[in-house]
CSV table of C-alpha atoms in Angstrom, one decimal:
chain,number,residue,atom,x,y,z
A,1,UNK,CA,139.6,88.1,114.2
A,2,UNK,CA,138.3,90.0,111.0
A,3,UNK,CA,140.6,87.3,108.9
A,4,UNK,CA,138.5,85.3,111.0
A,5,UNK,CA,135.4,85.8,110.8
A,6,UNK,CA,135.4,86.7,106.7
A,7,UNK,CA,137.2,83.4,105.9
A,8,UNK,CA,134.3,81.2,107.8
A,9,UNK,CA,131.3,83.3,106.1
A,10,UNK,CA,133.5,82.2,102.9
A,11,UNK,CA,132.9,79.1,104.1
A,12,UNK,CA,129.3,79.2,104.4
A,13,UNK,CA,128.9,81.4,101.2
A,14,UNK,CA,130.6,78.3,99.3
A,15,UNK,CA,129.1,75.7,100.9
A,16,UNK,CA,125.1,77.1,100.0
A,17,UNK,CA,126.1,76.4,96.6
A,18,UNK,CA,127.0,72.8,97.3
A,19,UNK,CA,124.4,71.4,98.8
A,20,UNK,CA,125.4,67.8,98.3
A,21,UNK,CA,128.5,68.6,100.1
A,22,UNK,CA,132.5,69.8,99.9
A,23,UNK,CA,135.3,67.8,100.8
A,24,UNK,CA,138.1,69.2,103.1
A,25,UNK,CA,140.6,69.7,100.2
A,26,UNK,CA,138.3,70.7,97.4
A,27,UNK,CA,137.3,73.3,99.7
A,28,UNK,CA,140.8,74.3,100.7
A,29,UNK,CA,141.3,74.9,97.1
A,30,UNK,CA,138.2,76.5,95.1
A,31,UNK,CA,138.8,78.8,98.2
A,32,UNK,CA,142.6,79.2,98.4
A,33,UNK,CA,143.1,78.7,102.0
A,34,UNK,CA,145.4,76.7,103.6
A,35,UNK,CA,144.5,73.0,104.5
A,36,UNK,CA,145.2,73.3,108.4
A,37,UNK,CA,142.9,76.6,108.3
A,38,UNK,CA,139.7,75.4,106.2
A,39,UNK,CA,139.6,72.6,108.6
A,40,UNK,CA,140.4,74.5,112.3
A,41,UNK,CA,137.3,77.0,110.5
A,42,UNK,CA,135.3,74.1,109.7
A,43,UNK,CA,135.6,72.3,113.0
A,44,UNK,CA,134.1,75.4,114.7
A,45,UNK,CA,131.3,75.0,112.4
A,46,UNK,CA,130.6,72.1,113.0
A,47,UNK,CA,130.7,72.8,116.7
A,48,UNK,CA,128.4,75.4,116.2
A,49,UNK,CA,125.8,73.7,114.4
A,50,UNK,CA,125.8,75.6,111.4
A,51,UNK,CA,128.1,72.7,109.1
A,52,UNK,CA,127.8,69.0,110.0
A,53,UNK,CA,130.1,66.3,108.5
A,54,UNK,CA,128.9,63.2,106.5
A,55,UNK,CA,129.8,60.3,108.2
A,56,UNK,CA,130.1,58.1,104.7
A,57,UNK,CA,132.0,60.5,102.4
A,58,UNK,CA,133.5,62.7,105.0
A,59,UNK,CA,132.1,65.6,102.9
A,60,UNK,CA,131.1,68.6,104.8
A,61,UNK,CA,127.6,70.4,104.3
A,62,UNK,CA,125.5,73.2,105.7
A,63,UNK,CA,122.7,72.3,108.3
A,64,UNK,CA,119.5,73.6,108.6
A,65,UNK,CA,120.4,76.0,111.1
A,66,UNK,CA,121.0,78.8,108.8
A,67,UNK,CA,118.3,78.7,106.8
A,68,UNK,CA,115.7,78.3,110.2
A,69,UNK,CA,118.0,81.7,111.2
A,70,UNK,CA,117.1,83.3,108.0
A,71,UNK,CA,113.4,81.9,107.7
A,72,UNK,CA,113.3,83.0,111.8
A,73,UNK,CA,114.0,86.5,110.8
A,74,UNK,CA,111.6,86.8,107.9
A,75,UNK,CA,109.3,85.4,109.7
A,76,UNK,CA,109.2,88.5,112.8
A,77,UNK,CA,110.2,90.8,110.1
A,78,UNK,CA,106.6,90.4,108.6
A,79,UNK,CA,107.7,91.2,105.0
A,80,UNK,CA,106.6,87.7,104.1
A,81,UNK,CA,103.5,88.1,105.8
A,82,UNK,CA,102.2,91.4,103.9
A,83,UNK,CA,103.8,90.9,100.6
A,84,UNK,CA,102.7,87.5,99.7
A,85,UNK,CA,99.0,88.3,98.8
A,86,UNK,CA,99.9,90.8,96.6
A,87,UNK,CA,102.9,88.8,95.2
A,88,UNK,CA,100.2,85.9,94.7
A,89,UNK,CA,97.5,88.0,92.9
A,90,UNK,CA,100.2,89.7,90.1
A,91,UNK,CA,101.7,86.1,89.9
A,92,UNK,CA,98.2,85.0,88.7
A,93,UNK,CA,97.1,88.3,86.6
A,94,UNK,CA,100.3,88.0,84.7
A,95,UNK,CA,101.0,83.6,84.4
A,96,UNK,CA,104.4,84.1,85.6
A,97,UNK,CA,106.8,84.2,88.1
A,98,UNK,CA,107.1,87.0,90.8
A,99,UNK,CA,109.6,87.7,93.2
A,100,UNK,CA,110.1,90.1,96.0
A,101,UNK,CA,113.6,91.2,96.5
A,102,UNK,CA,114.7,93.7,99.1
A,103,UNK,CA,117.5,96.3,99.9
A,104,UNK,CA,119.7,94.8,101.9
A,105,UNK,CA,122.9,98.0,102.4
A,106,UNK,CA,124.4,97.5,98.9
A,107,UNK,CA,122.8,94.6,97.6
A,108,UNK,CA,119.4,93.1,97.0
A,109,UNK,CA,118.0,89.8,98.0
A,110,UNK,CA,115.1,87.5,96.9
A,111,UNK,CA,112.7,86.8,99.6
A,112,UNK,CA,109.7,85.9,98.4
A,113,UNK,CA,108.0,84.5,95.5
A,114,UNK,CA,105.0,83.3,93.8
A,115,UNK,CA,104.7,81.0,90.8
A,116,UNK,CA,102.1,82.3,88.3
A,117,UNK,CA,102.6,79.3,85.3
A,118,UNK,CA,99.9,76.8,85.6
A,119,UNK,CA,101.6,74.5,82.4
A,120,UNK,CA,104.6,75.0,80.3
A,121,UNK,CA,107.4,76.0,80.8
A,122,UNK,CA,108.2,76.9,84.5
A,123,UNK,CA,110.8,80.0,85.4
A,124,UNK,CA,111.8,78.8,88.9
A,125,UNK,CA,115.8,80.1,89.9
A,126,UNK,CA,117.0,79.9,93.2
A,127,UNK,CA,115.7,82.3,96.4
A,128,UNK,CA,117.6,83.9,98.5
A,129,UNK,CA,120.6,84.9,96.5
A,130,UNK,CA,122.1,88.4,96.0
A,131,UNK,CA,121.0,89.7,92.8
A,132,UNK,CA,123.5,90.5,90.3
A,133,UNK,CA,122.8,94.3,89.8
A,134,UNK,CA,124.1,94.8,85.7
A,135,UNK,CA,122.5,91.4,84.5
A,136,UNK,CA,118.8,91.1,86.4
A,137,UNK,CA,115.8,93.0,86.1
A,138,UNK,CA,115.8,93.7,89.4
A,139,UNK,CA,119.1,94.9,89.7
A,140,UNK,CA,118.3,97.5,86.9
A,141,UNK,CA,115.1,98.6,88.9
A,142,UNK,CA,117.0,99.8,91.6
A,143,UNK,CA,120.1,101.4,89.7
A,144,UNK,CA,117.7,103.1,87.5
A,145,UNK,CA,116.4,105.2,90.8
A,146,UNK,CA,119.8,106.3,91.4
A,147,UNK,CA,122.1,108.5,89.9
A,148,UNK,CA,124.6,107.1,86.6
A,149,UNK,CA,127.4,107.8,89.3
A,150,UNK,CA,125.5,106.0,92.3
A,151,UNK,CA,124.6,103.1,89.8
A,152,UNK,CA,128.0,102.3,88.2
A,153,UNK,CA,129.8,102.6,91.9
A,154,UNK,CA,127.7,99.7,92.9
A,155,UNK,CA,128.1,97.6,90.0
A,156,UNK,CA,132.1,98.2,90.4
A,157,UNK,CA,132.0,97.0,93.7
A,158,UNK,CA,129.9,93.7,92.7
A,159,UNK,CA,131.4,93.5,89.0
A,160,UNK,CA,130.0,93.2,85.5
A,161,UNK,CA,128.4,89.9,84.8
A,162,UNK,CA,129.7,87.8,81.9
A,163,UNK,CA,127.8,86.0,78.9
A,164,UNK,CA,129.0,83.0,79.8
A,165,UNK,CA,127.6,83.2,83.1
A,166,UNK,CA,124.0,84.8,82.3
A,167,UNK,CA,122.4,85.5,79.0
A,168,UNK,CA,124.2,86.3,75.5
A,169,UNK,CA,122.6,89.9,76.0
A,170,UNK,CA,124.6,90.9,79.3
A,171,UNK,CA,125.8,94.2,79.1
A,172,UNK,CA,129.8,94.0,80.2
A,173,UNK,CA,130.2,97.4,79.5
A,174,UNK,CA,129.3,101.2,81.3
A,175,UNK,CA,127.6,102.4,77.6
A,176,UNK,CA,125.3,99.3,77.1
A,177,UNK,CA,124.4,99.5,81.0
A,178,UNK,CA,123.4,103.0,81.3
A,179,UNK,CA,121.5,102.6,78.0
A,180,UNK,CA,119.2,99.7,80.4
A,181,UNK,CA,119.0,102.3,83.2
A,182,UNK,CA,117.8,105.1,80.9
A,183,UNK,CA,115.0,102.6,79.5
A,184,UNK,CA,113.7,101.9,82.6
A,185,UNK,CA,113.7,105.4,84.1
A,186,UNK,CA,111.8,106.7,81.0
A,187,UNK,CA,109.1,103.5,81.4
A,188,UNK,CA,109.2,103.6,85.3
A,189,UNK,CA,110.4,99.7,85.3
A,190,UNK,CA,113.1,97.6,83.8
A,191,UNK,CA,112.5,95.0,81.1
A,192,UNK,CA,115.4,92.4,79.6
A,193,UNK,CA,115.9,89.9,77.1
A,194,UNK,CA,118.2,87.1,77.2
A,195,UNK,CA,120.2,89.3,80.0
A,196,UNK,CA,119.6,87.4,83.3
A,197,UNK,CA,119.5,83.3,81.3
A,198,UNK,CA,119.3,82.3,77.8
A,199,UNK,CA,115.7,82.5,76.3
A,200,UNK,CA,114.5,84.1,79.4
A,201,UNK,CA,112.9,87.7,79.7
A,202,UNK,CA,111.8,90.1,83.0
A,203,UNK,CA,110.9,93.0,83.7
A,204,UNK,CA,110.9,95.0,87.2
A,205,UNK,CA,109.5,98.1,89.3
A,206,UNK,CA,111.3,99.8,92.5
A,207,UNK,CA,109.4,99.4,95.5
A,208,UNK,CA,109.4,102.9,97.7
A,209,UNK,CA,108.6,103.9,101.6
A,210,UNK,CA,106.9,107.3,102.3
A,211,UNK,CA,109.8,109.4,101.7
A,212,UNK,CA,110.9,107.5,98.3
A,213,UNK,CA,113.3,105.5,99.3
A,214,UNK,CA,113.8,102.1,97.3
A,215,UNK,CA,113.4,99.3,100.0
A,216,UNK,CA,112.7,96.7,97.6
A,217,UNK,CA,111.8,95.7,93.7
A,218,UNK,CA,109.3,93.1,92.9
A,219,UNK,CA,109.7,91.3,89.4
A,220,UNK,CA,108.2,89.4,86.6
A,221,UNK,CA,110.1,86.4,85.1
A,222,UNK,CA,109.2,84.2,82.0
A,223,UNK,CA,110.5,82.1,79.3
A,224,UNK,CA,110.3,84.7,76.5
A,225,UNK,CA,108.2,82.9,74.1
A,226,UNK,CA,105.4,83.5,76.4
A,227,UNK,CA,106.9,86.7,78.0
A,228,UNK,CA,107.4,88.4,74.8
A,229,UNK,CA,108.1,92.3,75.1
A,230,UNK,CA,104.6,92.9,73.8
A,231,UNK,CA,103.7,91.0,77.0
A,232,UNK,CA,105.8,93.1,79.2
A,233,UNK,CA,104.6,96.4,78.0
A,234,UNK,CA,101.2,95.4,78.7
A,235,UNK,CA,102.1,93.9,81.8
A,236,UNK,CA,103.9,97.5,82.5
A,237,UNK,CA,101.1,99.1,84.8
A,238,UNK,CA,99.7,96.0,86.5
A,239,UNK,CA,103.6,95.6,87.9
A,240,UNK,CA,104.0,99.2,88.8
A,241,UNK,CA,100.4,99.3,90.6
A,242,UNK,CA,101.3,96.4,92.2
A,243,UNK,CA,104.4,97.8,93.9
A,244,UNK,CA,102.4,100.7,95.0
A,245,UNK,CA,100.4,98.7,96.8
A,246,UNK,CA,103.2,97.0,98.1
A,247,UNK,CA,104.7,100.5,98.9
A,248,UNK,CA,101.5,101.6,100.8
A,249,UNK,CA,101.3,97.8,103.2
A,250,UNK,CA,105.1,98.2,103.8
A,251,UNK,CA,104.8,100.3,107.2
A,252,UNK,CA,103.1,97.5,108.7
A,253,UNK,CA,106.8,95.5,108.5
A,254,UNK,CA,109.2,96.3,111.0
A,255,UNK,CA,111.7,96.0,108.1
A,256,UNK,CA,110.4,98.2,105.8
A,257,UNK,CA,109.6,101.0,108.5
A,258,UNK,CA,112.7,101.1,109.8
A,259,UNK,CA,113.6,102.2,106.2
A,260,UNK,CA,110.5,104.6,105.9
């Protein structure tokens, strides 16, 4: 059952990044499963709702279902609710964009944002993806809070992102990450350059409950001709303030107290 149940959130996991659609044996394949078994898992997805077949190409694709789960639970969880305003009003002091991400066990998720950039160039990546702790902002927010030990344990577990993948800047190495880490705990917030995407820059603040644990990490995103590290530093204690604020609403979401 545990094969199971790990192979068909595979399943899932692969097909969010496909949202035109997989066919049955590219998907047996880019997941190394057997043919029989990718299709047994998929025709119990289907039957459940949560992957629907396309009747011209034979393709398979997520449904809606998930994301109405996901939306569902964000929306009784009331982190939306209380942390768009304040997402919304440092979006527009700083002309960027800002994104709420929040502690999730080991890993940390985008759930909210708001887009500050009125003209230009627009910094808009996908929502609701776990954040790769060594190569985001955010990621170095939270590892920053943590011990070296606590920090490099979790990156192990996820892995070190490559270049190739994220900016030219990545640090693939324990020595160039800790040196991030140390930045941001002497500043109180993580700033990067050409880490997370070519050309782009951010910088992040830990979000804490009442007895300082980190429940989330709000960020600032921006092409770096605009978001220059001038711009960041300034932008330093409008971020921080703002995830005080954030700190102080968060007992009125169930999420965030259960965490307080």
């Amino acid at each position: 059952m545990t094969a199971i149940l790990e192979r068909s959130f595979k399943v899932l996991e692969h097909l969010a990044g496909h949202p035109e659609g997989r066919a049955l044996s590219a998907l047996s394949a880019e997941l190394e499963m057997p043919l029989s078994a990718t299709h047994r898992l998929l025709s119990e997805l289907v039957r459940c709702g949560y992957v629907r077949q396309d009747q011209s190409h034979g393709d398979y694709m997520l449904t809606i279902k998930l994301v109405s789960l996901g939306l569902s639970f964000l929306s009784n969880s009331g982190i939306v609710d209380i942390a768009q305003p304040l997402l919304d009003r440092l979006a527009a002091r700083s002309g960027e964009l800002v994104r709420l991400a929040v502690v999730d066990g080991d890993e940390l998720t985008f759930v909210a944002k708001a887009q500050g950039a009125t003209r230009g160039l627009r910094y808009d990546p996908d929502m609701g993806l776990s954040v790769n702790l060594s190569c985001s902002s955010a990621g170095h927010a939270w590892l920053s809070t943590m011990t070296d030990e606590q920090a490099l344990q979790l990156v192990a577990r996820q892995g070190f992102g490559q270049p190739e993948d994220f900016g030219p800047k990545a640090p693939t190495t324990v020595k160039a990450l800790l040196a991030f880490l140390r930045a941001a705990r002497k500043r109180g917030f993580s700033m990067i350059s050409e880490v997370f995407a070519p050309a782009m820059t951010a910088m992040a603040a830990p979000v804490r409950s009442g007895n300082g644990a980190v429940i989330g990490v709000i960020t600032i995103a921006g092409p770096m001709v605009r978001l220059t590290e001038e711009r960041m530093l300034e932008l330093g204690p409008v971020l921080l303030e703002s995830a005080e604020e954030l700190a102080r609403a968060s007992g009125a979401s169930m999420h965030f107290k259960k965490r307080a």
